[in-house]
PDB file of C-alpha atoms and ligand atoms in Angstrom:
ATOM      1  CA  MET A 288     -19.799 -17.345 -12.348  1.00 93.00           C
ATOM      2  CA  ARG A 289     -16.249 -18.647 -12.636  1.00 96.00           C
ATOM      3  CA  LEU A 290     -14.053 -15.935 -13.991  1.00 97.00           C
ATOM      4  CA  VAL A 291     -10.393 -15.476 -14.916  1.00 97.00           C
ATOM      5  CA  LEU A 292      -8.898 -11.981 -15.227  1.00 96.00           C
ATOM      6  CA  PHE A 293      -5.698 -11.309 -17.067  1.00 94.00           C
ATOM      7  CA  GLY A 294      -3.852  -8.406 -18.591  1.00 94.00           C
ATOM      8  CA  PRO A 295      -0.465  -6.698 -18.512  1.00 93.00           C
ATOM      9  CA  PRO A 296       0.958  -5.203 -15.341  1.00 87.00           C
ATOM     10  CA  GLY A 297      -0.522  -1.700 -15.113  1.00 86.00           C
ATOM     11  CA  ALA A 298      -3.914  -2.619 -16.564  1.00 91.00           C
ATOM     12  CA  GLY A 299      -5.587  -2.077 -13.172  1.00 89.00           C
ATOM     13  CA  LYS A 300      -6.665  -5.690 -13.029  1.00 91.00           C
ATOM     14  CA  GLY A 301      -6.289  -6.071  -9.252  1.00 90.00           C
ATOM     15  CA  THR A 302      -8.493  -3.051  -8.559  1.00 90.00           C
ATOM     16  CA  GLN A 303     -11.128  -4.262 -11.000  1.00 95.00           C
ATOM     17  CA  ALA A 304     -11.042  -7.715  -9.401  1.00 95.00           C
ATOM     18  CA  HIS A 305     -11.876  -6.147  -6.001  1.00 94.00           C
ATOM     19  CA  ARG A 306     -14.678  -4.092  -7.555  1.00 95.00           C
ATOM     20  CA  LEU A 307     -16.252  -7.043  -9.378  1.00 94.00           C
ATOM     21  CA  ALA A 308     -16.059  -9.189  -6.234  1.00 93.00           C
ATOM     22  CA  ASP A 309     -17.707  -6.457  -4.134  1.00 90.00           C
ATOM     23  CA  HIS A 310     -20.711  -6.439  -6.474  1.00 82.00           C
ATOM     24  CA  SER A 311     -21.228 -10.199  -6.665  1.00 86.00           C
ATOM     25  CA  ASP A 312     -21.073 -13.386  -4.614  1.00 85.00           C
ATOM     26  CA  MET A 313     -17.865 -14.489  -6.321  1.00 92.00           C
ATOM     27  CA  ALA A 314     -14.854 -15.180  -4.096  1.00 94.00           C
ATOM     28  CA  LEU A 315     -11.832 -13.098  -5.042  1.00 95.00           C
ATOM     29  CA  ILE A 316      -8.789 -15.321  -5.346  1.00 94.00           C
ATOM     30  CA  ALA A 317      -5.514 -13.488  -5.922  1.00 92.00           C
ATOM     31  CA  THR A 318      -2.481 -15.700  -6.429  1.00 86.00           C
ATOM     32  CA  GLY A 319      -0.281 -13.382  -4.388  1.00 83.00           C
ATOM     33  CA  ASP A 320      -2.573 -13.841  -1.367  1.00 87.00           C
ATOM     34  CA  ILE A 321      -2.586 -17.628  -1.746  1.00 89.00           C
ATOM     35  CA  PHE A 322       1.214 -17.629  -1.757  1.00 85.00           C
ATOM     36  CA  ARG A 323       1.395 -15.514   1.373  1.00 87.00           C
ATOM     37  CA  GLU A 324      -1.250 -17.621   3.159  1.00 89.00           C
ATOM     38  CA  ASN A 325       0.508 -20.896   2.378  1.00 90.00           C
ATOM     39  CA  VAL A 326       3.934 -19.601   3.338  1.00 88.00           C
ATOM     40  CA  ALA A 327       2.642 -17.909   6.517  1.00 90.00           C
ATOM     41  CA  GLY A 328       0.563 -20.979   7.439  1.00 92.00           C
ATOM     42  CA  ASP A 329       3.612 -23.176   6.813  1.00 91.00           C
ATOM     43  CA  THR A 330       1.622 -25.679   4.743  1.00 92.00           C
ATOM     44  CA  VAL A 331       3.441 -28.425   2.833  1.00 92.00           C
ATOM     45  CA  LEU A 332       2.965 -26.444  -0.387  1.00 91.00           C
ATOM     46  CA  GLY A 333       4.047 -23.271   1.381  1.00 91.00           C
ATOM     47  CA  GLN A 334       7.285 -24.899   2.504  1.00 93.00           C
ATOM     48  CA  GLU A 335       7.916 -26.128  -1.010  1.00 92.00           C
ATOM     49  CA  ALA A 336       7.224 -22.699  -2.529  1.00 88.00           C
ATOM     50  CA  ARG A 337       9.464 -20.987   0.021  1.00 89.00           C
ATOM     51  CA  ALA A 338      12.373 -23.276  -0.836  1.00 91.00           C
ATOM     52  CA  TYR A 339      12.234 -22.033  -4.440  1.00 88.00           C
ATOM     53  CA  MET A 340      11.690 -18.412  -3.503  1.00 83.00           C
ATOM     54  CA  GLU A 341      14.661 -18.437  -1.114  1.00 86.00           C
ATOM     55  CA  LYS A 342      16.851 -19.602  -3.981  1.00 87.00           C
ATOM     56  CA  GLY A 343      15.437 -16.763  -6.087  1.00 81.00           C
ATOM     57  CA  GLU A 344      13.797 -19.264  -8.423  1.00 82.00           C
ATOM     58  CA  LEU A 345      10.285 -19.282  -9.830  1.00 80.00           C
ATOM     59  CA  VAL A 346       7.862 -21.574  -8.030  1.00 84.00           C
ATOM     60  CA  PRO A 347       7.100 -24.388 -10.499  1.00 87.00           C
ATOM     61  CA  ASP A 348       3.690 -24.682 -12.148  1.00 85.00           C
ATOM     62  CA  ASP A 349       2.627 -27.853 -10.331  1.00 86.00           C
ATOM     63  CA  VAL A 350       3.079 -26.220  -6.917  1.00 89.00           C
ATOM     64  CA  VAL A 351       1.228 -23.070  -7.979  1.00 89.00           C
ATOM     65  CA  VAL A 352      -1.573 -25.079  -9.570  1.00 89.00           C
ATOM     66  CA  LEU A 353      -2.071 -27.219  -6.430  1.00 91.00           C
ATOM     67  CA  MET A 354      -2.249 -24.123  -4.226  1.00 92.00           C
ATOM     68  CA  VAL A 355      -4.906 -22.580  -6.470  1.00 93.00           C
ATOM     69  CA  LEU A 356      -6.925 -25.803  -6.702  1.00 91.00           C
ATOM     70  CA  HIS A 357      -6.946 -26.213  -2.909  1.00 91.00           C
ATOM     71  CA  ARG A 358      -8.171 -22.649  -2.589  1.00 92.00           C
ATOM     72  CA  LEU A 359     -10.951 -23.312  -5.123  1.00 92.00           C
ATOM     73  CA  ASP A 360     -12.212 -26.165  -2.903  1.00 91.00           C
ATOM     74  CA  GLU A 361     -12.979 -23.804  -0.034  1.00 92.00           C
ATOM     75  CA  PRO A 362     -16.695 -23.140   0.651  1.00 94.00           C
ATOM     76  CA  ASP A 363     -16.698 -19.471  -0.387  1.00 92.00           C
ATOM     77  CA  ALA A 364     -15.569 -20.418  -3.904  1.00 93.00           C
ATOM     78  CA  LYS A 365     -18.370 -22.948  -4.461  1.00 90.00           C
ATOM     79  CA  ASP A 366     -20.801 -20.370  -5.884  1.00 87.00           C
ATOM     80  CA  GLY A 367     -18.206 -18.760  -8.101  1.00 94.00           C
ATOM     81  CA  PHE A 368     -14.819 -17.114  -8.099  1.00 96.00           C
ATOM     82  CA  ILE A 369     -12.636 -14.502  -9.715  1.00 96.00           C
ATOM     83  CA  LEU A 370      -9.074 -15.622 -10.352  1.00 96.00           C
ATOM     84  CA  ASP A 371      -6.592 -12.756 -10.431  1.00 94.00           C
ATOM     85  CA  GLY A 372      -2.985 -13.514 -11.359  1.00 89.00           C
ATOM     86  CA  PHE A 373      -3.578 -17.089 -12.422  1.00 92.00           C
ATOM     87  CA  PRO A 374      -3.187 -18.719 -14.889  1.00 94.00           C
ATOM     88  CA  ARG A 375      -0.126 -16.881 -16.187  1.00 89.00           C
ATOM     89  CA  THR A 376       0.978 -19.448 -18.745  1.00 90.00           C
ATOM     90  CA  ILE A 377      -0.673 -21.928 -21.109  1.00 92.00           C
ATOM     91  CA  PRO A 378       0.439 -24.990 -19.069  1.00 92.00           C
ATOM     92  CA  GLN A 379      -1.173 -23.424 -15.973  1.00 92.00           C
ATOM     93  CA  ALA A 380      -4.351 -22.736 -17.967  1.00 94.00           C
ATOM     94  CA  GLN A 381      -4.464 -26.337 -19.173  1.00 94.00           C
ATOM     95  CA  ALA A 382      -4.005 -27.683 -15.621  1.00 92.00           C
ATOM     96  CA  LEU A 383      -6.752 -25.393 -14.338  1.00 93.00           C
ATOM     97  CA  GLU A 384      -9.244 -26.312 -17.078  1.00 94.00           C
ATOM     98  CA  GLU A 385      -8.564 -30.012 -16.629  1.00 92.00           C
ATOM     99  CA  ALA A 386      -9.161 -29.838 -12.872  1.00 90.00           C
ATOM    100  CA  LEU A 387     -12.347 -27.779 -13.258  1.00 92.00           C
ATOM    101  CA  ALA A 388     -13.690 -30.079 -15.991  1.00 92.00           C
ATOM    102  CA  GLY A 389     -13.226 -33.009 -13.597  1.00 91.00           C
ATOM    103  CA  GLN A 390     -15.438 -31.189 -11.071  1.00 89.00           C
ATOM    104  CA  HIS A 391     -18.047 -30.219 -13.693  1.00 92.00           C
ATOM    105  CA  ARG A 392     -17.542 -26.534 -13.058  1.00 93.00           C
ATOM    106  CA  PRO A 393     -15.867 -25.097 -16.158  1.00 95.00           C
ATOM    107  CA  LEU A 394     -14.859 -21.451 -16.511  1.00 96.00           C
ATOM    108  CA  SER A 395     -17.679 -19.072 -17.483  1.00 96.00           C
ATOM    109  CA  ALA A 396     -15.509 -16.383 -19.068  1.00 97.00           C
ATOM    110  CA  VAL A 397     -12.045 -14.848 -19.273  1.00 97.00           C
ATOM    111  CA  LEU A 398     -11.680 -11.070 -19.168  1.00 97.00           C
ATOM    112  CA  LYS A 399      -8.630  -9.572 -20.811  1.00 97.00           C
ATOM    113  CA  PHE A 400      -7.818  -6.010 -19.753  1.00 97.00           C
ATOM    114  CA  VAL A 401      -6.214  -4.265 -22.711  1.00 96.00           C
ATOM    115  CA  VAL A 402      -3.807  -1.354 -22.279  1.00 95.00           C
ATOM    116  CA  SER A 403      -0.738  -0.110 -24.199  1.00 95.00           C
ATOM    117  CA  ASP A 404       2.772  -0.538 -22.809  1.00 94.00           C
ATOM    118  CA  GLU A 405       3.182   3.250 -22.562  1.00 91.00           C
ATOM    119  CA  VAL A 406       0.050   3.710 -20.459  1.00 91.00           C
ATOM    120  CA  ALA A 407       1.068   0.739 -18.315  1.00 91.00           C
ATOM    121  CA  VAL A 408       4.496   2.233 -17.592  1.00 90.00           C
ATOM    122  CA  LYS A 409       3.021   5.648 -16.772  1.00 85.00           C
ATOM    123  CA  ARG A 410       0.568   4.124 -14.332  1.00 85.00           C
ATOM    124  CA  LEU A 411       3.019   1.837 -12.558  1.00 86.00           C
ATOM    125  CA  ALA A 412       5.763   4.375 -11.999  1.00 85.00           C
ATOM    126  CA  GLY A 413       3.325   6.349  -9.818  1.00 89.00           C
ATOM    127  CA  ARG A 414       1.716   3.375  -8.191  1.00 88.00           C
ATOM    128  CA  ARG A 415       1.634   2.948  -4.420  1.00 92.00           C
ATOM    129  CA  THR A 416       0.315  -0.183  -2.713  1.00 93.00           C
ATOM    130  CA  CYS A 417      -1.299  -0.569   0.712  1.00 96.00           C
ATOM    131  CA  ARG A 418       0.749  -2.804   2.993  1.00 95.00           C
ATOM    132  CA  ARG A 419      -2.347  -4.024   4.736  1.00 96.00           C
ATOM    133  CA  CYS A 420      -5.107  -4.581   2.144  1.00 94.00           C
ATOM    134  CA  GLN A 421      -3.086  -4.423  -1.119  1.00 92.00           C
ATOM    135  CA  ARG A 422      -5.334  -1.740  -2.619  1.00 93.00           C
ATOM    136  CA  THR A 423      -3.454   0.453  -5.041  1.00 87.00           C
ATOM    137  CA  TYR A 424      -3.243   4.210  -5.556  1.00 91.00           C
ATOM    138  CA  ASN A 425      -1.418   6.440  -8.023  1.00 89.00           C
ATOM    139  CA  VAL A 426       0.355   9.631  -7.013  1.00 87.00           C
ATOM    140  CA  GLU A 427      -0.799  11.248 -10.272  1.00 81.00           C
ATOM    141  CA  PHE A 428      -4.091   9.632 -11.282  1.00 83.00           C
ATOM    142  CA  LYS A 429      -5.565   8.439  -7.999  1.00 87.00           C
ATOM    143  CA  PRO A 430      -3.900   9.924  -4.928  1.00 93.00           C
ATOM    144  CA  PRO A 431      -5.144   8.928  -1.455  1.00 96.00           C
ATOM    145  CA  ALA A 432      -6.866  11.634   0.636  1.00 97.00           C
ATOM    146  CA  VAL A 433      -3.852  11.691   2.977  1.00 96.00           C
ATOM    147  CA  GLU A 434      -0.434  11.220   1.391  1.00 95.00           C
ATOM    148  CA  GLY A 435       1.021   7.785   2.114  1.00 95.00           C
ATOM    149  CA  VAL A 436      -2.094   6.425   3.867  1.00 97.00           C
ATOM    150  CA  CYS A 437      -4.742   3.992   2.543  1.00 97.00           C
ATOM    151  CA  ASP A 438      -8.230   5.588   2.337  1.00 97.00           C
ATOM    152  CA  VAL A 439      -9.944   2.308   3.121  1.00 96.00           C
ATOM    153  CA  CYS A 440      -8.001   0.646   5.935  1.00 97.00           C
ATOM    154  CA  GLY A 441      -5.488   3.277   7.099  1.00 96.00           C
ATOM    155  CA  GLY A 442      -2.515   1.083   6.156  1.00 96.00           C
ATOM    156  CA  GLY A 443       0.780   2.600   5.006  1.00 97.00           C
ATOM    157  CA  LEU A 444       1.448   2.949   1.273  1.00 96.00           C
ATOM    158  CA  PHE A 445       4.720   1.955  -0.401  1.00 95.00           C
ATOM    159  CA  GLN A 446       6.215   1.557  -3.880  1.00 91.00           C
ATOM    160  CA  ARG A 447       6.775  -2.073  -4.710  1.00 86.00           C
ATOM    161  CA  THR A 448      10.228  -2.733  -6.176  1.00 85.00           C
ATOM    162  CA  ASP A 449       8.188  -4.382  -8.957  1.00 76.00           C
ATOM    163  CA  ASP A 450       6.941  -0.914  -9.886  1.00 84.00           C
ATOM    164  CA  SER A 451      10.238   0.797 -10.702  1.00 87.00           C
ATOM    165  CA  GLU A 452      10.431   1.642 -14.429  1.00 88.00           C
ATOM    166  CA  ALA A 453      13.178  -0.855 -15.325  1.00 89.00           C
ATOM    167  CA  THR A 454      11.364  -3.756 -13.679  1.00 88.00           C
ATOM    168  CA  VAL A 455       8.072  -2.655 -15.209  1.00 89.00           C
ATOM    169  CA  ARG A 456       9.600  -2.819 -18.727  1.00 91.00           C
ATOM    170  CA  HIS A 457      10.947  -6.268 -17.935  1.00 91.00           C
ATOM    171  CA  ARG A 458       7.600  -7.454 -16.534  1.00 89.00           C
ATOM    172  CA  LEU A 459       5.871  -6.252 -19.721  1.00 92.00           C
ATOM    173  CA  GLU A 460       8.304  -8.297 -21.829  1.00 93.00           C
ATOM    174  CA  VAL A 461       7.627 -11.398 -19.729  1.00 90.00           C
ATOM    175  CA  TYR A 462       3.887 -10.750 -20.010  1.00 92.00           C
ATOM    176  CA  HIS A 463       4.003 -10.486 -23.811  1.00 94.00           C
ATOM    177  CA  GLN A 464       6.036 -13.641 -24.067  1.00 93.00           C
ATOM    178  CA  ASP A 465       4.430 -15.946 -21.488  1.00 90.00           C
ATOM    179  CA  THR A 466       0.968 -14.656 -20.619  1.00 92.00           C
ATOM    180  CA  GLU A 467      -0.361 -12.940 -23.737  1.00 93.00           C
ATOM    181  CA  PRO A 468      -0.592 -16.269 -25.634  1.00 94.00           C
ATOM    182  CA  LEU A 469      -3.512 -16.982 -23.256  1.00 95.00           C
ATOM    183  CA  GLU A 470      -5.531 -14.564 -25.371  1.00 95.00           C
ATOM    184  CA  PHE A 471      -5.615 -16.947 -28.344  1.00 96.00           C
ATOM    185  CA  TYR A 472      -5.884 -19.992 -26.084  1.00 97.00           C
ATOM    186  CA  PHE A 473      -9.061 -18.727 -24.410  1.00 97.00           C
ATOM    187  CA  TRP A 474     -10.432 -17.155 -27.610  1.00 97.00           C
ATOM    188  CA  GLU A 475     -10.299 -20.581 -29.265  1.00 97.00           C
ATOM    189  CA  ARG A 476     -12.411 -21.910 -26.393  1.00 96.00           C
ATOM    190  CA  GLY A 477     -15.009 -19.167 -26.817  1.00 97.00           C
ATOM    191  CA  LEU A 478     -14.230 -17.742 -23.367  1.00 97.00           C
ATOM    192  CA  LEU A 479     -12.350 -14.526 -24.181  1.00 97.00           C
ATOM    193  CA  ARG A 480     -13.902 -11.115 -23.615  1.00 97.00           C
ATOM    194  CA  GLN A 481     -11.818  -7.971 -24.050  1.00 97.00           C
ATOM    195  CA  VAL A 482     -12.125  -4.857 -21.943  1.00 97.00           C
ATOM    196  CA  ASP A 483     -10.494  -1.541 -22.894  1.00 97.00           C
ATOM    197  CA  ALA A 484      -8.604  -0.671 -19.689  1.00 96.00           C
ATOM    198  CA  ASP A 485      -7.501   2.819 -20.775  1.00 94.00           C
ATOM    199  CA  GLY A 486      -9.810   5.072 -18.753  1.00 91.00           C
ATOM    200  CA  THR A 487     -10.858   5.865 -15.204  1.00 89.00           C
ATOM    201  CA  GLU A 488     -11.484   3.004 -12.779  1.00 90.00           C
ATOM    202  CA  ASP A 489     -15.236   3.676 -12.983  1.00 95.00           C
ATOM    203  CA  GLU A 490     -15.192   3.585 -16.783  1.00 96.00           C
ATOM    204  CA  VAL A 491     -13.264   0.314 -16.830  1.00 96.00           C
ATOM    205  CA  THR A 492     -15.587  -1.272 -14.241  1.00 96.00           C
ATOM    206  CA  GLU A 493     -18.570  -0.213 -16.357  1.00 96.00           C
ATOM    207  CA  ARG A 494     -17.013  -1.833 -19.440  1.00 97.00           C
ATOM    208  CA  ALA A 495     -16.199  -5.019 -17.513  1.00 96.00           C
ATOM    209  CA  VAL A 496     -19.752  -5.293 -16.170  1.00 95.00           C
ATOM    210  CA  ARG A 497     -21.111  -4.702 -19.682  1.00 96.00           C
ATOM    211  CA  ALA A 498     -18.814  -7.405 -21.087  1.00 96.00           C
ATOM    212  CA  LEU A 499     -20.257  -9.836 -18.510  1.00 95.00           C
ATOM    213  CA  SER A 500     -23.872  -8.621 -18.610  1.00 93.00           C
ATOM    214  CA  ASP A 501     -25.270 -11.892 -19.989  1.00 93.00           C
ATOM    215  CA  LEU A 502     -23.582 -13.837 -17.163  1.00 90.00           C
ATOM    216  CA  LEU A 503     -24.351 -11.384 -14.354  1.00 83.00           C
ATOM    217  CA  GLY A 504     -28.074 -11.843 -15.144  1.00 67.00           C
TER     218      GLY A 504
HETATM  219 ZN1   ZN B 165      -5.512  -0.531   2.755  1.00 68.63          ZN
END
């Protein structure tokens, strides 16, 4: 199955991506990881991306798209993948679909995680991220067993500057403006499936699996 996940910041999309990948043979491809790998590996694309990031500018679509497409060519993605954090805009979605159509492996479905702005803000303000494996916790809703330490890998937890309330509000605005139009774009193509993301992680996983039941076989 070739799957795209999208939703506002705070929808719990990253966690659900990990959970879906753990229960399938799909490769989990998170754009943030691809960025870090390319920059750390000092690839040509990584150098290009870093030049923009050092100027505090957004990395342009064509660079992002090439990084993702290279990643999709790796062996573990041949039997299927979950894209988390990409595409974020309609031009990125068009570039992705065009490339996949050329390889005769179109997307199977797009899952949209739906949550209100208020719930999103409440979740993110308490969010802590593992430095090592990027798993996320919440001081209120999902605290780790030991404060400040990842249950899974023992890594240290921190609050991303992205998760302060002012930046969260701004990220939600950007999401509504740039990313939410993907809903109609993918609906028109018969790919969109909506998942109510207001609930516990288990409940949301259950809903996501149900939404994909015909594809999971
Ligand atoms: Zn961890």
